[in-house]
GROMACS .gro file of C-alpha atoms in nm:
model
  165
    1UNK     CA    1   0.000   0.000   0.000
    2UNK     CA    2   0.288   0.256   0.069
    3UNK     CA    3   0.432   0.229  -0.282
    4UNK     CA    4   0.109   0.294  -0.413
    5UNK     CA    5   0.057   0.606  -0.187
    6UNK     CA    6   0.448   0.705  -0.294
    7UNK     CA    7   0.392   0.636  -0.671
    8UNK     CA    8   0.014   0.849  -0.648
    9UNK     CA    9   0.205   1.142  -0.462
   10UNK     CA   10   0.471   1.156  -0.712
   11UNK     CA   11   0.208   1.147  -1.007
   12UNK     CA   12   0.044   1.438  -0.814
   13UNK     CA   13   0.379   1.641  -0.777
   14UNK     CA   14   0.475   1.556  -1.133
   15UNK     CA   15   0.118   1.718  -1.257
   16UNK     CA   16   0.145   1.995  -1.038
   17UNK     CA   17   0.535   2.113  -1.165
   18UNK     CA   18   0.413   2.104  -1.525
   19UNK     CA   19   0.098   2.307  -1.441
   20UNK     CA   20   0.344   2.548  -1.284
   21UNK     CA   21   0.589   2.563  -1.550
   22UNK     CA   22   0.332   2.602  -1.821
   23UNK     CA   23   0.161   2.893  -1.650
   24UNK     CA   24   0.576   3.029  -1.620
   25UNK     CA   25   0.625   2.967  -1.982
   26UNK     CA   26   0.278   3.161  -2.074
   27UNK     CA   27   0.354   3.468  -1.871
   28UNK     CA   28   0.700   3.496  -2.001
   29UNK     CA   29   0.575   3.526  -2.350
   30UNK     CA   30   0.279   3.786  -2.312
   31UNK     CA   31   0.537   4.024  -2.118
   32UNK     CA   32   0.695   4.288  -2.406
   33UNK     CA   33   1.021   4.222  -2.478
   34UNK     CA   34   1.255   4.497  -2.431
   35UNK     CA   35   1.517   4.542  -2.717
   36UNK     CA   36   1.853   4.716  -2.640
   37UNK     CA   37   1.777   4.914  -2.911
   38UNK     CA   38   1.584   5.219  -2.842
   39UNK     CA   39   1.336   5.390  -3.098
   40UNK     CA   40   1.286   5.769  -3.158
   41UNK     CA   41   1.042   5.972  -3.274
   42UNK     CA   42   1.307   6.174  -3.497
   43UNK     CA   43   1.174   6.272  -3.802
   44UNK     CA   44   1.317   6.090  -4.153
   45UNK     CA   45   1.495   6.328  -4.342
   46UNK     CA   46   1.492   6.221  -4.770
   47UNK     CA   47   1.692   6.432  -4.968
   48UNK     CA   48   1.688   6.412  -5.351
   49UNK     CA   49   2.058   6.442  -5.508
   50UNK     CA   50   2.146   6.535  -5.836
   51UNK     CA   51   2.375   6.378  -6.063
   52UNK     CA   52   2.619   6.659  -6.036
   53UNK     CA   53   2.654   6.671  -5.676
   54UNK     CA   54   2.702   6.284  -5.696
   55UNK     CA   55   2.978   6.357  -5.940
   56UNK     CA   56   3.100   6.604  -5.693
   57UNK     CA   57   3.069   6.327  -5.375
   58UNK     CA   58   3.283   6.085  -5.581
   59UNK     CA   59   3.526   6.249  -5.752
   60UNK     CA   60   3.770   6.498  -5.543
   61UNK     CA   61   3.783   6.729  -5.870
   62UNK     CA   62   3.474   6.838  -6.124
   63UNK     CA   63   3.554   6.602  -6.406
   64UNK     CA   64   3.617   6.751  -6.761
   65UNK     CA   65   3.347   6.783  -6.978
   66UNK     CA   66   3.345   6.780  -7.380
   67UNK     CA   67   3.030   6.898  -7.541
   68UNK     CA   68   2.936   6.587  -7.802
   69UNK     CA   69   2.591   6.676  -7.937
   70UNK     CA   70   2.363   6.970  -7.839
   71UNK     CA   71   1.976   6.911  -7.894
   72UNK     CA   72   2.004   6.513  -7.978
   73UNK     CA   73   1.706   6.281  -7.950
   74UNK     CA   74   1.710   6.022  -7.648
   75UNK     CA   75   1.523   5.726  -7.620
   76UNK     CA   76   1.475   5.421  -7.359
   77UNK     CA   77   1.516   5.070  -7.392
   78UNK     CA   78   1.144   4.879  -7.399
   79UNK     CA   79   1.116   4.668  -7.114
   80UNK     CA   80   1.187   4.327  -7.338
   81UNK     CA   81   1.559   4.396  -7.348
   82UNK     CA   82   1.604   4.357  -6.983
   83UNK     CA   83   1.821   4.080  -6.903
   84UNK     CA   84   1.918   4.069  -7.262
   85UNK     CA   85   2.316   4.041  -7.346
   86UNK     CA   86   2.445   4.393  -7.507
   87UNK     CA   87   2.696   4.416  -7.805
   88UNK     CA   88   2.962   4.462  -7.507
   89UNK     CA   89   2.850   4.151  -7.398
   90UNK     CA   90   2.708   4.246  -7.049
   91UNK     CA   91   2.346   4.173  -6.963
   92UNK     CA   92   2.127   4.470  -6.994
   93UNK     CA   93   1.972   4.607  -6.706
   94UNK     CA   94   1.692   4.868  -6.725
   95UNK     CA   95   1.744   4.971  -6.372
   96UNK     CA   96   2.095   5.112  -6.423
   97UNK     CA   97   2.295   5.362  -6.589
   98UNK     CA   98   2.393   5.272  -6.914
   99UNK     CA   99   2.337   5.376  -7.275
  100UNK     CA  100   2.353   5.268  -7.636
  101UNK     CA  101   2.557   5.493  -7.868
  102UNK     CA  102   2.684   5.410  -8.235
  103UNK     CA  103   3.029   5.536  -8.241
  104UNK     CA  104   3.128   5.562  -7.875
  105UNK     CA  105   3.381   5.319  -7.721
  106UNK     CA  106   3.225   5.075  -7.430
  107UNK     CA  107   3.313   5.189  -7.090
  108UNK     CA  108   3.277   5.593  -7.202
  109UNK     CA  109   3.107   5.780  -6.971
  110UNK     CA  110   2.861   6.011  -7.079
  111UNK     CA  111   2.631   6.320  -6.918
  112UNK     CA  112   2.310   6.376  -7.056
  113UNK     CA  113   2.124   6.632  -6.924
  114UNK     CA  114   1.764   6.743  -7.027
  115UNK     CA  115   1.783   7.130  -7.145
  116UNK     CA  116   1.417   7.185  -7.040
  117UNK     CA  117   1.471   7.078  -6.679
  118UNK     CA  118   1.845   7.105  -6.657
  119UNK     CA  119   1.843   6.766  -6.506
  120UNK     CA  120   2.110   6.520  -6.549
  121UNK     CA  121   2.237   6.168  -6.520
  122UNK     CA  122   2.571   6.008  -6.571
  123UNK     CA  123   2.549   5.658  -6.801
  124UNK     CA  124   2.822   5.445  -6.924
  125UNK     CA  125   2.780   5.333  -7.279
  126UNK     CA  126   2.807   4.935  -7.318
  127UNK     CA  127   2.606   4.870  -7.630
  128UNK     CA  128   2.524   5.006  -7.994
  129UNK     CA  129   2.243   5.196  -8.108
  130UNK     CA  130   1.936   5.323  -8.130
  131UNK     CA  131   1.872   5.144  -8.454
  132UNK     CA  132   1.595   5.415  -8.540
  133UNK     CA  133   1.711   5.740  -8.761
  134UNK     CA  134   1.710   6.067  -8.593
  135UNK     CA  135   1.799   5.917  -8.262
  136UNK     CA  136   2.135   5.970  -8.109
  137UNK     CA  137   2.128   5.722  -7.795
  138UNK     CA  138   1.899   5.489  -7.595
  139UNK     CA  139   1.939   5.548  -7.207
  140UNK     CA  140   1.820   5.240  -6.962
  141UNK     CA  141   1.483   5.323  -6.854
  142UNK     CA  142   1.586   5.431  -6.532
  143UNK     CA  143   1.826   5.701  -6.662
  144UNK     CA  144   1.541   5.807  -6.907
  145UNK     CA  145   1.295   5.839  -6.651
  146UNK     CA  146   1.536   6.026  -6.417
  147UNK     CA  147   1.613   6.331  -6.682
  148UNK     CA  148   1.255   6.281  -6.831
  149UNK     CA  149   1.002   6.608  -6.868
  150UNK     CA  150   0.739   6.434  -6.995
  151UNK     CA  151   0.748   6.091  -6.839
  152UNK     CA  152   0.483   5.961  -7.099
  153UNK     CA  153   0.688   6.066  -7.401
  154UNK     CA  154   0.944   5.802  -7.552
  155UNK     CA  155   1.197   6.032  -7.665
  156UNK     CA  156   1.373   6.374  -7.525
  157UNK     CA  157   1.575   6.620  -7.644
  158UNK     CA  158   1.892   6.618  -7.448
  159UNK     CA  159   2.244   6.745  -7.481
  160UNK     CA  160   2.549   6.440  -7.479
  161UNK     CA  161   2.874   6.587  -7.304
  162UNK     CA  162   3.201   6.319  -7.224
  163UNK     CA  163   3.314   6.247  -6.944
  164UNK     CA  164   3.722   6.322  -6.990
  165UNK     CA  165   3.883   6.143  -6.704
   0.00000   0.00000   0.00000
């Protein structure tokens, strides 16, 4: 009868340190955790950046400029190119800076800049084209778009300076 008793009383203890440990385990998790690091209420500050002042963060000197082509026609890349391989042999990417020019040598870099908005954007040429006549160079959509006036229009006039470095 006493290792009965023994074996019911340790059932009972064994039942009663789970209960206790559950109901532990449960309160731990609805407290809020406290994280070392601490949150403020400062304001986010965005600041837009021109190409030029990007120039000027990079470079320790204004790089020299060569006016190419005043009042040239600019186009963009359609969206089926992307991922495509360019005559330099790198994959396109519509979401960078880069450019298709005829003549140019891969790896020039170029500033086009929009006369009507006097925005600008620097690209690096690494394919050939624009295959249509009147146009001077395709930017990568996101160039384009960047410089654009009218961001519905496929074409801009723009004026093409080089980059001497």
């Amino acid at each position: 009868m006493k290792k009965q008793n023994i074996s019911i009383l340790s059932f009972i203890a064994v039942l009663v340190i789970s209960f206790t440990l559950t109901n532990y385990v449960l309160a731990q998790s609805k407290q809020p955790k406290t994280d070392t690091v601490k949150k403020t209420n400062a304001p986010k500050i965005i600041e837009t950046v021109t190409a030029d002042e990007v120039i000027d963060s990079l470079v320790s000197k204004k790089p020299k400029l060569k006016l190419h082509k005043e009042n040239a026609i600019a186009s963009y890349y359609a969206d089926m190119f992307h991922n495509r391989k360019t005559a330099s042999g790198a994959k396109f990417d519509n979401n960078k800076f880069t450019a298709a020019h005829k003549k140019f040598p891969f790896g020039t870099k170029l500033k086009i800049t929009n006369p009507t908005n006097n925005k600008s954007v620097v690209v690096t040429v690494n394919d050939r084209g624009p295959y249509v006549k009147g146009r001077e160079i395709d930017l990568s959509k996101k160039a384009f778009m960047m410089i654009a006036s009218n961001k519905g229009s496929g074409i801009q006039k723009v004026t093409i300076e080089i980059i001497e470095e």
